[in-house]
Amino acid sequence: MEFIGAYGDDDGEKERNSCSPREEVTEVIKSCAPEVFVTDTDIVEHNGRLGSSVLPAATARHVEYNLPRHLMHAPVAGPRNPGDSLNMPVGTRNHWSGQAEDAHMNSFAFDDQYNTFSKSGAAVDPHSGDIVGKSSVAAVQKAASQAGSTRRKKQKLEAGQSQRPESGIALDRPFVLKTRQPWAEDVVPVEQELTEAQQEYVAALNQEKEEKAALSGKEDYSIFHGLKGEDYQGRTWVDIPSGLQREPDGKCFLPKRVVHAWTGHSKGVNSIQFFPSSGHLLLSGGLDGKAKIWKTTGGRECMRTYIGHSKGIRECYFAEHGRKFVTAAYDKGIKLWDTETGSMLQRFGDNSAMAYTVRTHPDPSQPDVLLAGMHNKKILQFDMRSGDVVQEYNYHLGPVNTITFIDENRKFLSTSDDKSIRVWEFGVPVQAKCLADPSMHAISSAATSPSGKWWLGQSADNRIVTYSASESVRHNKKKTFGGHSSAGYACQIGVSHDGQYVYSGDGEGKVFIWSWKTKKILRSLKAHEGVCIGCQWHPTETSKIATCGWDSTIRLWD
């Protein structure tokens, strides 16, 4: 017990009892929830009972339960978006970046402050005068100085003061330079006389300018290059010379070398044709828009140039035994020319489509018939006297490339980019036969044999195909000629007068000659630097052949 009493009298107990009473600490509670709009919070739960609010998202596009009308149109409630720069509900915005207020401001002041903000990042608020944007000292000073200069300029404009300093030029006296220019001391060169070569070049240049000016004025004319239009007997330069006829046996020989070259066209030559039945003249159509006629005998000079197309000539073709010829050009024009006088006789079509090929009727009883294969998939038959369209053949599905008369001129064949061959009765606008096969290719050039029994076509697969040209048109698979490269070009083809040789141009500038019987290549001539687009055997001189290419030359081989 003594120990218990001693324990009770401990000094520590006295010290504890002697301390002041314990102070009570009050607990402070702070709400971390964001502010919430509590207006109209009577929202229906999923089970349809009123109770705790279930707020749909303000951006929701569909609701899975029915809401009353007054709740659907209630103001947006919920926590504010802390990431919103304007701290504004979406429903109260009138601009994608927040709330835009209307303000009336001078356009000059607005542009000035806009440019200042774009350069320095700070501008002056026109209403309050405070700096908005970057808070750097340099930006603020630049914006303030720009605003001050704007005010000063505006005051000067209102006061009527000019912004430009006076130039000091007296308007009542002639203008005189105050300082001499650097080139004032240069000596003016004395004009020297041109040499003969320079004079020829200037003359050719002036002639070309005159021709271009004539083309721009849409004038059709021609230039005669010969000395006289008639000889002492009254024969014109177009008449066939006496004694010019084909050899009796009619056997053709292979050409070996170039005997002459014509270089009158300024651009590539696209088409050539000998004068019918004699070949004493050669017609050429160039990509420079000019047609020319050359003599193949004597001096072999250019006799006349026909100017009337603004773009290159696609094809030219003789009509009425050479007294007239037709040209079809890339300017969508088809024109009939008089060979001797050079006058333009007739214009065909309305320039709505380009003609790829033109052919006149070979029968002398129908000299005024012209067929044109058009780019718009049609074959038009024109009357050469009036220029009107009298018939239309419209069955092709692509541009028409060739037209060839067969079967004693009672029918004609046409080929197109639709890879088909169609047979027509002349004068009947309904096709008589259509040859189309998945293995066929587009035919770009065609010709017939001298006997009229066979029809040959330049196929796009680097081959020359053969069809019978009698009453029934059929493919002759045994007569196929290849070895050249003509894909992509409308290289002219043909058959020699004796029917022994088949010839064709080439995309690499060569002329290929095959044997009709053996189908072997007998000769290959490097004719042009580029594409050899045209070639034709001479009608009377059986060992000569003419070629043309896109190197602007025409060559005669023998």
Coordinates of C-alpha atoms in Angstrom, one line a residue:
M1 CA 0.0 0.0 0.0
E2 CA 2.9 2.2 0.7
F3 CA 4.0 1.7 -2.8
I4 CA 0.6 2.7 -4.1
G5 CA 0.6 5.8 -2.0
A6 CA 4.0 6.7 -3.2
Y7 CA 2.8 6.2 -6.7
G8 CA 0.0 8.6 -6.2
D9 CA 2.2 11.3 -4.8
D10 CA 4.6 11.2 -7.8
D11 CA 5.8 14.6 -9.0
G12 CA 4.8 13.8 -12.5
E13 CA 1.2 13.4 -11.4
K14 CA 1.4 16.8 -9.8
E15 CA 2.8 18.4 -12.9
R16 CA 0.0 16.8 -15.0
N17 CA -2.7 18.1 -12.7
S18 CA -1.1 21.5 -12.6
C19 CA -1.3 22.0 -16.5
S20 CA -4.0 24.1 -18.2
P21 CA -7.1 22.3 -19.6
R22 CA -6.7 20.9 -23.2
E23 CA -7.9 23.2 -26.0
E24 CA -10.4 21.8 -28.4
V25 CA -9.6 22.0 -32.3
T26 CA -12.5 22.7 -34.7
E27 CA -12.5 20.7 -38.0
V28 CA -12.7 22.8 -41.2
I29 CA -14.4 21.1 -44.2
K30 CA -13.8 22.5 -47.7
S31 CA -15.9 21.3 -50.7
C32 CA -13.8 20.4 -53.8
A33 CA -16.8 19.9 -56.1
P34 CA -17.2 22.5 -58.9
E35 CA -20.0 24.8 -59.1
V36 CA -23.2 23.4 -60.6
F37 CA -26.2 25.1 -62.0
V38 CA -29.2 23.7 -60.0
T39 CA -32.0 25.4 -61.9
D40 CA -34.5 22.9 -63.4
T41 CA -33.0 19.8 -61.9
D42 CA -36.1 17.7 -62.1
I43 CA -34.6 15.1 -64.4
V44 CA -36.2 11.7 -64.8
E45 CA -34.2 8.6 -64.0
H46 CA -34.0 5.5 -66.2
N47 CA -36.9 3.9 -64.3
G48 CA -39.1 7.0 -64.8
R49 CA -39.2 8.0 -61.1
L50 CA -38.2 11.4 -59.8
G51 CA -35.2 11.4 -57.5
S52 CA -31.5 11.8 -57.9
S53 CA -30.8 13.8 -61.1
V54 CA -29.3 12.1 -64.1
L55 CA -28.0 14.9 -66.4
P56 CA -27.5 14.0 -70.1
A57 CA -24.4 15.4 -71.8
A58 CA -24.8 18.8 -73.4
T59 CA -23.2 17.4 -76.6
A60 CA -25.3 14.2 -76.7
R61 CA -27.0 13.4 -80.1
H62 CA -29.5 10.9 -78.8
V63 CA -31.3 10.2 -75.5
E64 CA -32.2 6.7 -74.4
Y65 CA -35.2 7.7 -72.3
N66 CA -38.1 10.2 -72.7
L67 CA -37.7 13.7 -71.3
P68 CA -40.3 16.4 -70.8
R69 CA -40.3 19.2 -73.3
H70 CA -39.3 21.9 -70.7
L71 CA -36.3 19.8 -69.6
M72 CA -35.1 19.2 -73.2
H73 CA -35.0 23.0 -73.7
A74 CA -33.6 23.9 -70.3
P75 CA -30.4 25.8 -70.0
V76 CA -27.1 23.8 -69.9
A77 CA -26.2 22.7 -66.4
G78 CA -23.2 21.0 -65.1
P79 CA -19.6 21.7 -64.1
R80 CA -17.7 24.4 -66.1
N81 CA -14.9 23.2 -68.4
P82 CA -11.6 24.3 -66.9
G83 CA -9.9 23.9 -70.3
D84 CA -12.2 26.5 -71.9
S85 CA -10.2 29.7 -72.5
L86 CA -13.3 31.8 -71.9
N87 CA -14.8 29.6 -69.2
M88 CA -18.1 29.7 -71.1
P89 CA -20.7 26.9 -71.7
V90 CA -21.0 25.7 -75.2
G91 CA -24.6 26.7 -75.4
T92 CA -23.8 30.4 -74.8
R93 CA -21.2 30.7 -77.6
N94 CA -21.8 32.4 -80.9
H95 CA -18.4 31.7 -82.3
W96 CA -16.1 28.6 -82.4
S97 CA -13.6 30.3 -80.1
G98 CA -16.2 31.7 -77.6
Q99 CA -18.4 34.8 -77.4
A100 CA -17.8 37.4 -80.1
E101 CA -19.1 40.9 -79.4
D102 CA -20.1 43.4 -82.1
A103 CA -17.8 46.5 -82.4
H104 CA -17.7 49.4 -84.8
M105 CA -14.2 50.3 -85.9
N106 CA -12.5 52.2 -88.7
S107 CA -11.2 49.8 -91.4
F108 CA -7.8 51.6 -91.5
A109 CA -7.3 51.2 -87.8
F110 CA -8.4 47.6 -87.8
D111 CA -5.9 46.7 -90.6
D112 CA -3.2 48.6 -88.8
Q113 CA -3.7 46.8 -85.6
Y114 CA -4.2 43.4 -87.3
N115 CA -0.8 43.8 -89.1
T116 CA 0.8 44.9 -85.8
F117 CA -0.5 41.9 -84.0
S118 CA 0.7 39.6 -86.9
K119 CA 4.2 41.0 -86.6
S120 CA 4.8 41.6 -82.9
G121 CA 2.1 39.5 -81.3
A122 CA 0.5 42.5 -79.4
A123 CA -2.1 45.1 -80.4
V124 CA -4.0 48.0 -78.8
D125 CA -7.7 47.4 -77.9
P126 CA -9.6 50.2 -79.8
H127 CA -12.2 50.4 -77.0
S128 CA -10.2 50.4 -73.8
G129 CA -6.8 51.3 -75.2
D130 CA -5.1 48.4 -73.3
I131 CA -2.5 46.1 -74.9
V132 CA -3.7 42.6 -75.8
G133 CA -1.6 39.7 -76.8
K134 CA 2.0 39.2 -75.8
S135 CA 3.1 40.9 -72.6
S136 CA 6.8 41.4 -73.5
V137 CA 8.1 44.9 -73.2
A138 CA 9.3 45.1 -76.9
A139 CA 5.9 44.0 -78.2
V140 CA 4.0 46.4 -76.0
Q141 CA 6.2 49.3 -77.0
K142 CA 5.9 48.4 -80.7
A143 CA 2.1 48.2 -80.5
A144 CA 1.9 51.5 -78.6
S145 CA 4.2 53.3 -81.1
Q146 CA 2.3 51.8 -84.0
A147 CA -0.9 53.1 -82.5
G148 CA 0.6 56.5 -82.0
S149 CA 1.8 56.7 -85.6
T150 CA -1.6 55.6 -86.7
R151 CA -3.2 58.5 -84.8
R152 CA -0.8 61.0 -86.2
K153 CA -1.4 59.8 -89.8
K154 CA -5.1 60.0 -89.2
Q155 CA -4.8 63.6 -87.9
K156 CA -2.7 64.6 -90.9
L157 CA -5.2 63.2 -93.3
E158 CA -8.0 65.0 -91.5
A159 CA -6.0 68.2 -91.6
G160 CA -5.5 67.9 -95.3
Q161 CA -1.7 67.6 -95.1
S162 CA 0.0 65.5 -97.8
Q163 CA 1.9 62.4 -96.8
R164 CA 4.5 62.7 -99.6
P165 CA 7.3 65.2 -99.5
E166 CA 7.4 67.7 -102.3
S167 CA 9.3 66.5 -105.3
G168 CA 10.7 69.9 -106.3
I169 CA 9.7 69.4 -110.0
A170 CA 8.4 72.5 -111.6
L171 CA 5.4 71.5 -113.7
D172 CA 5.6 74.7 -115.9
R173 CA 9.1 73.9 -117.2
P174 CA 10.3 70.9 -119.3
F175 CA 11.6 67.9 -117.4
V176 CA 15.4 67.8 -117.2
L177 CA 17.5 65.1 -115.4
K178 CA 19.5 66.5 -112.5
T179 CA 22.2 63.8 -112.8
R180 CA 23.5 62.0 -115.9
Q181 CA 22.7 58.3 -116.3
P182 CA 25.5 55.7 -116.4
W183 CA 24.8 54.9 -120.1
A184 CA 24.8 58.6 -121.2
E185 CA 28.5 58.3 -122.3
D186 CA 27.9 55.2 -124.4
V187 CA 28.6 55.5 -128.1
V188 CA 25.7 54.6 -130.4
P189 CA 26.9 51.8 -132.8
V190 CA 26.7 52.7 -136.5
E191 CA 24.4 50.4 -138.5
Q192 CA 26.4 48.1 -140.8
E193 CA 25.2 46.6 -144.1
L194 CA 23.9 43.1 -143.9
T195 CA 25.6 40.3 -145.7
E196 CA 23.8 38.2 -148.3
A197 CA 23.1 35.4 -145.9
Q198 CA 21.6 37.8 -143.4
Q199 CA 19.5 39.5 -146.1
E200 CA 18.2 36.1 -147.2
Y201 CA 17.4 35.3 -143.6
V202 CA 15.6 38.6 -143.0
A203 CA 13.6 38.1 -146.3
A204 CA 12.5 34.6 -145.2
L205 CA 11.6 35.9 -141.8
N206 CA 9.5 38.7 -143.2
Q207 CA 7.8 36.3 -145.6
E208 CA 7.0 34.0 -142.7
K209 CA 5.5 36.9 -140.7
E210 CA 3.3 37.8 -143.7
E211 CA 2.1 34.3 -144.0
K212 CA 1.3 34.2 -140.2
A213 CA -0.5 37.5 -140.5
A214 CA -2.5 36.2 -143.4
L215 CA -3.4 33.1 -141.4
S216 CA -4.4 35.2 -138.4
G217 CA -6.7 37.1 -140.7
K218 CA -8.3 33.8 -141.9
E219 CA -7.5 34.5 -145.5
D220 CA -7.0 31.6 -148.0
Y221 CA -4.5 32.3 -150.7
S222 CA -1.6 30.7 -152.5
I223 CA 1.9 31.6 -153.8
F224 CA 3.1 30.6 -157.2
H225 CA 6.8 29.9 -157.3
G226 CA 7.2 29.0 -161.0
L227 CA 8.4 31.3 -163.8
K228 CA 5.3 31.0 -166.0
G229 CA 1.9 29.4 -165.6
E230 CA 1.8 28.3 -169.3
D231 CA 4.3 27.3 -171.9
Y232 CA 4.4 28.5 -175.6
Q233 CA 1.8 25.9 -176.5
G234 CA -0.7 27.1 -173.9
R235 CA -0.2 24.1 -171.6
T236 CA -0.4 24.9 -167.9
W237 CA 2.1 23.6 -165.4
V238 CA -0.6 21.1 -164.2
D239 CA -1.0 19.4 -167.5
I240 CA 0.6 16.0 -167.9
P241 CA 3.8 16.2 -170.0
S242 CA 3.8 14.3 -173.3
G243 CA 5.6 11.0 -173.3
L244 CA 5.2 10.3 -169.6
Q245 CA 3.7 6.9 -169.3
R246 CA 4.2 3.6 -167.5
E247 CA 6.6 1.0 -168.9
P248 CA 4.9 -1.6 -171.0
D249 CA 5.8 -4.6 -168.9
G250 CA 4.8 -2.8 -165.7
K251 CA 7.4 -4.6 -163.5
C252 CA 8.5 -2.8 -160.4
F253 CA 12.0 -2.7 -159.0
L254 CA 13.3 -2.1 -155.5
P255 CA 14.7 1.4 -154.8
K256 CA 18.3 1.7 -153.6
R257 CA 19.3 5.3 -153.0
V258 CA 18.1 8.9 -152.5
V259 CA 18.0 10.9 -155.8
H260 CA 16.4 14.1 -154.4
A261 CA 15.2 15.7 -151.2
W262 CA 12.7 18.6 -150.8
T263 CA 13.0 20.8 -147.7
G264 CA 10.4 23.5 -148.1
H265 CA 8.3 22.8 -145.0
S266 CA 9.2 24.5 -141.8
K267 CA 7.8 21.6 -139.7
G268 CA 7.1 17.9 -140.3
V269 CA 5.4 16.6 -143.4
N270 CA 2.3 14.5 -142.5
S271 CA 1.0 13.4 -145.9
I272 CA 2.1 13.0 -149.6
Q273 CA 0.4 11.9 -152.8
F274 CA 1.6 11.7 -156.4
F275 CA -0.5 13.2 -159.2
P276 CA -2.9 10.6 -160.4
S277 CA -1.9 8.4 -163.4
S278 CA 1.3 10.4 -164.2
G279 CA 3.2 11.3 -161.0
H280 CA 4.8 14.4 -162.5
L281 CA 3.6 16.4 -159.5
L282 CA 3.8 15.6 -155.8
L283 CA 1.3 17.0 -153.2
S284 CA 2.5 17.4 -149.6
G285 CA 0.7 18.5 -146.4
G286 CA 2.8 19.7 -143.5
L287 CA 2.4 20.3 -139.8
D288 CA 3.1 24.0 -140.5
G289 CA -0.5 24.3 -142.0
K290 CA 0.7 24.6 -145.6
A291 CA 0.2 22.4 -148.6
K292 CA 2.8 22.4 -151.4
I293 CA 3.0 20.9 -154.9
W294 CA 6.5 19.9 -156.2
K295 CA 7.7 18.9 -159.6
T296 CA 9.2 15.4 -159.8
T297 CA 10.8 16.0 -163.2
G298 CA 13.3 18.5 -164.5
G299 CA 14.4 20.9 -161.7
R300 CA 12.1 19.4 -159.1
E301 CA 11.2 22.7 -157.7
C302 CA 8.2 23.8 -155.6
M303 CA 5.5 25.1 -157.9
R304 CA 2.8 26.5 -155.6
T305 CA 2.2 26.9 -151.8
Y306 CA -1.4 26.8 -150.5
I307 CA -2.0 28.7 -147.3
G308 CA -5.3 28.5 -145.4
H309 CA -5.0 26.4 -142.3
S310 CA -4.0 27.8 -138.9
K311 CA -2.8 24.3 -137.7
G312 CA -1.0 21.3 -139.2
I313 CA -2.6 19.4 -142.1
R314 CA -3.7 15.9 -141.2
E315 CA -4.2 14.5 -144.7
C316 CA -4.4 15.8 -148.3
Y317 CA -6.0 14.0 -151.3
F318 CA -6.3 14.7 -155.0
A319 CA -9.7 14.9 -156.6
E320 CA -11.0 15.0 -160.2
H321 CA -7.9 13.5 -161.7
G322 CA -5.6 16.0 -160.0
R323 CA -7.4 19.2 -161.0
K324 CA -8.5 19.7 -157.4
F325 CA -7.4 18.4 -154.0
V326 CA -8.8 18.3 -150.5
T327 CA -7.0 19.1 -147.2
A328 CA -8.1 18.2 -143.7
A329 CA -6.2 19.9 -140.8
Y330 CA -6.1 19.9 -137.1
D331 CA -7.9 23.3 -137.0
K332 CA -11.1 21.3 -137.8
G333 CA -11.2 22.6 -141.3
I334 CA -11.8 20.7 -144.5
K335 CA -11.1 22.7 -147.7
L336 CA -11.2 22.1 -151.4
W337 CA -8.5 23.8 -153.5
D338 CA -8.0 24.4 -157.2
T339 CA -4.6 22.9 -158.1
E340 CA -3.7 25.3 -161.0
T341 CA -5.0 28.7 -159.7
G342 CA -4.5 28.0 -156.0
S343 CA -7.9 29.4 -155.0
M344 CA -9.9 27.9 -152.2
L345 CA -13.1 26.6 -153.8
Q346 CA -15.2 25.3 -150.9
R347 CA -15.1 24.9 -147.1
F348 CA -16.8 21.9 -145.6
G349 CA -18.3 21.4 -142.1
D350 CA -18.9 23.8 -139.2
N351 CA -15.5 23.3 -137.5
S352 CA -17.2 21.3 -134.7
A353 CA -15.1 18.2 -135.2
M354 CA -11.7 17.3 -136.8
A355 CA -11.5 15.1 -139.9
Y356 CA -9.0 12.3 -139.7
T357 CA -9.3 11.1 -143.3
V358 CA -10.9 12.4 -146.5
R359 CA -11.7 10.5 -149.7
T360 CA -13.4 11.4 -153.0
H361 CA -15.5 8.9 -154.9
P362 CA -13.3 7.1 -157.5
D363 CA -16.2 6.7 -160.0
P364 CA -16.1 9.5 -162.7
S365 CA -19.9 9.6 -162.7
Q366 CA -19.9 10.9 -159.1
P367 CA -17.1 13.6 -159.1
D368 CA -18.8 15.7 -156.4
V369 CA -18.9 13.2 -153.6
L370 CA -16.5 13.6 -150.6
L371 CA -16.4 11.3 -147.6
A372 CA -14.7 12.4 -144.3
G373 CA -14.0 10.3 -141.3
M374 CA -14.5 12.5 -138.3
H375 CA -13.2 12.6 -134.8
N376 CA -16.8 12.5 -133.4
K377 CA -17.2 8.8 -134.6
K378 CA -19.1 9.8 -137.7
I379 CA -18.6 9.5 -141.5
L380 CA -20.0 12.5 -143.3
Q381 CA -20.8 12.6 -147.0
F382 CA -20.5 16.1 -148.5
D383 CA -21.6 17.6 -151.8
M384 CA -18.5 19.3 -153.1
R385 CA -20.5 21.8 -155.1
S386 CA -22.5 23.2 -152.2
G387 CA -20.5 22.0 -149.2
D388 CA -23.6 20.5 -147.5
V389 CA -23.8 17.2 -145.7
V390 CA -26.0 14.9 -147.7
Q391 CA -25.5 11.6 -145.8
E392 CA -24.2 10.5 -142.4
Y393 CA -22.9 7.1 -141.4
N394 CA -22.9 6.8 -137.6
Y395 CA -22.2 3.4 -136.2
H396 CA -18.6 3.6 -135.0
L397 CA -17.7 3.9 -131.3
G398 CA -14.5 5.8 -131.8
P399 CA -12.8 8.3 -134.2
V400 CA -12.8 7.1 -137.8
N401 CA -9.2 6.5 -139.1
T402 CA -9.6 5.3 -142.7
I403 CA -12.1 5.1 -145.6
T404 CA -11.4 2.8 -148.6
F405 CA -13.7 2.0 -151.6
I406 CA -13.9 -1.7 -152.6
D407 CA -16.0 -3.9 -154.9
E408 CA -16.0 -1.6 -157.9
N409 CA -16.7 1.4 -155.7
R410 CA -20.1 0.1 -154.7
K411 CA -19.0 -0.4 -151.1
F412 CA -16.4 1.1 -148.8
L413 CA -14.6 0.0 -145.6
S414 CA -14.0 2.1 -142.6
T415 CA -11.8 1.5 -139.6
S416 CA -11.9 3.2 -136.2
D417 CA -10.2 3.4 -132.8
D418 CA -13.0 1.1 -131.6
K419 CA -10.9 -1.8 -133.1
S420 CA -13.6 -2.7 -135.7
I421 CA -13.9 -2.8 -139.5
R422 CA -17.3 -1.9 -140.9
V423 CA -18.6 -2.5 -144.4
W424 CA -21.0 0.1 -145.9
E425 CA -23.1 0.2 -149.0
F426 CA -22.4 3.6 -150.6
G427 CA -25.4 5.9 -150.0
V428 CA -27.0 3.6 -147.4
P429 CA -26.5 4.8 -143.8
V430 CA -26.8 1.3 -142.3
Q431 CA -23.7 -0.9 -142.0
A432 CA -23.7 -4.0 -144.1
K433 CA -21.2 -5.9 -141.9
C434 CA -19.1 -5.4 -138.8
L435 CA -15.9 -7.2 -138.2
A436 CA -14.9 -7.1 -134.5
D437 CA -12.8 -9.5 -132.4
P438 CA -11.1 -9.3 -129.0
S439 CA -7.8 -10.1 -130.8
M440 CA -8.1 -7.2 -133.2
H441 CA -6.3 -3.9 -132.9
A442 CA -7.1 -0.4 -134.2
I443 CA -6.1 0.1 -137.9
S444 CA -4.7 3.6 -138.6
S445 CA -3.9 3.3 -142.4
A446 CA -5.3 1.2 -145.2
A447 CA -4.8 0.5 -148.9
T448 CA -6.0 -1.9 -151.6
S449 CA -4.1 -4.1 -154.1
P450 CA -3.9 -3.0 -157.8
S451 CA -6.3 -5.8 -158.7
G452 CA -8.8 -4.7 -156.1
K453 CA -9.0 -8.2 -154.6
W454 CA -7.2 -7.5 -151.3
W455 CA -7.5 -4.9 -148.6
L456 CA -4.5 -4.2 -146.3
G457 CA -4.6 -2.4 -142.9
Q458 CA -1.8 -1.0 -140.6
S459 CA -2.6 -2.7 -137.3
A460 CA -1.6 -1.2 -133.9
D461 CA 0.3 -4.4 -133.0
N462 CA 3.1 -3.7 -135.5
R463 CA 1.6 -5.9 -138.2
I464 CA -0.1 -5.4 -141.6
V465 CA -3.3 -7.5 -141.8
T466 CA -5.0 -8.6 -145.1
Y467 CA -8.7 -9.0 -145.9
S468 CA -10.5 -10.0 -149.0
A469 CA -12.1 -7.0 -150.7
S470 CA -14.7 -8.8 -152.8
E471 CA -18.3 -9.3 -152.0
S472 CA -17.5 -11.1 -148.8
V473 CA -14.9 -9.4 -146.6
R474 CA -12.9 -12.0 -144.7
H475 CA -9.6 -12.1 -142.9
N476 CA -6.7 -13.8 -144.7
K477 CA -4.5 -15.0 -141.8
K478 CA -1.9 -16.3 -144.2
K479 CA -1.0 -12.8 -145.4
T480 CA 0.4 -11.0 -142.4
F481 CA 3.5 -8.8 -142.7
G482 CA 5.6 -7.8 -139.7
G483 CA 9.0 -6.8 -138.5
H484 CA 8.5 -3.0 -138.4
S485 CA 7.6 -0.7 -135.5
S486 CA 4.4 1.4 -136.3
A487 CA 2.5 1.2 -133.0
G488 CA 1.2 4.7 -132.2
Y489 CA 1.7 6.1 -135.7
A490 CA -0.6 6.2 -138.7
C491 CA 2.2 5.2 -141.1
Q492 CA 1.1 5.0 -144.7
I493 CA 1.1 1.6 -146.4
G494 CA 0.6 0.5 -150.1
V495 CA 1.2 -2.1 -152.7
S496 CA 3.3 -1.7 -155.8
H497 CA 1.6 -1.6 -159.3
D498 CA 2.6 -5.1 -160.2
G499 CA 1.4 -6.5 -156.8
Q500 CA 4.8 -8.0 -155.9
Y501 CA 5.8 -5.7 -153.1
V502 CA 4.1 -4.3 -149.9
Y503 CA 5.7 -1.2 -148.4
S504 CA 5.1 0.8 -145.2
G505 CA 6.6 3.6 -143.1
D506 CA 8.1 3.0 -139.7
G507 CA 8.1 4.8 -136.3
E508 CA 12.0 4.8 -136.4
G509 CA 12.3 6.5 -139.8
K510 CA 12.6 3.4 -142.0
V511 CA 10.8 2.2 -145.0
F512 CA 10.1 -1.6 -145.1
I513 CA 9.4 -3.5 -148.3
W514 CA 8.0 -7.0 -148.2
S515 CA 7.5 -9.7 -150.8
W516 CA 3.8 -10.4 -151.3
K517 CA 4.4 -14.1 -151.9
T518 CA 6.9 -15.0 -149.2
K519 CA 6.0 -12.2 -146.7
K520 CA 9.7 -11.7 -146.1
I521 CA 11.4 -8.3 -145.7
L522 CA 13.3 -7.6 -149.0
R523 CA 14.6 -4.1 -148.1
S524 CA 14.8 -1.7 -145.2
L525 CA 15.8 1.9 -146.0
K526 CA 16.7 4.5 -143.4
A527 CA 14.7 7.3 -144.8
H528 CA 14.3 10.0 -142.1
E529 CA 15.5 11.1 -138.7
G530 CA 12.4 10.4 -136.8
V531 CA 9.0 9.0 -137.9
C532 CA 8.5 8.1 -141.6
I533 CA 4.8 8.8 -141.7
G534 CA 4.2 8.6 -145.4
C535 CA 5.4 6.7 -148.5
Q536 CA 4.0 6.1 -152.0
W537 CA 5.2 4.3 -155.1
H538 CA 5.6 6.3 -158.3
P539 CA 2.6 5.7 -160.7
T540 CA 4.7 5.6 -163.9
E541 CA 8.4 5.2 -162.9
T542 CA 8.2 1.8 -161.3
S543 CA 11.5 1.9 -159.5
K544 CA 10.9 5.2 -157.6
I545 CA 9.2 5.7 -154.2
A546 CA 8.6 8.9 -152.3
T547 CA 8.8 9.2 -148.5
C548 CA 8.0 12.0 -146.0
G549 CA 8.7 12.3 -142.3
W550 CA 8.5 14.5 -139.3
D551 CA 12.0 15.9 -139.9
S552 CA 10.3 18.3 -142.4
T553 CA 11.8 16.6 -145.5
I554 CA 10.5 14.7 -148.5
R555 CA 12.8 12.3 -150.3
L556 CA 12.7 10.6 -153.6
W557 CA 14.3 7.1 -153.9
D558 CA 15.3 5.2 -157.0

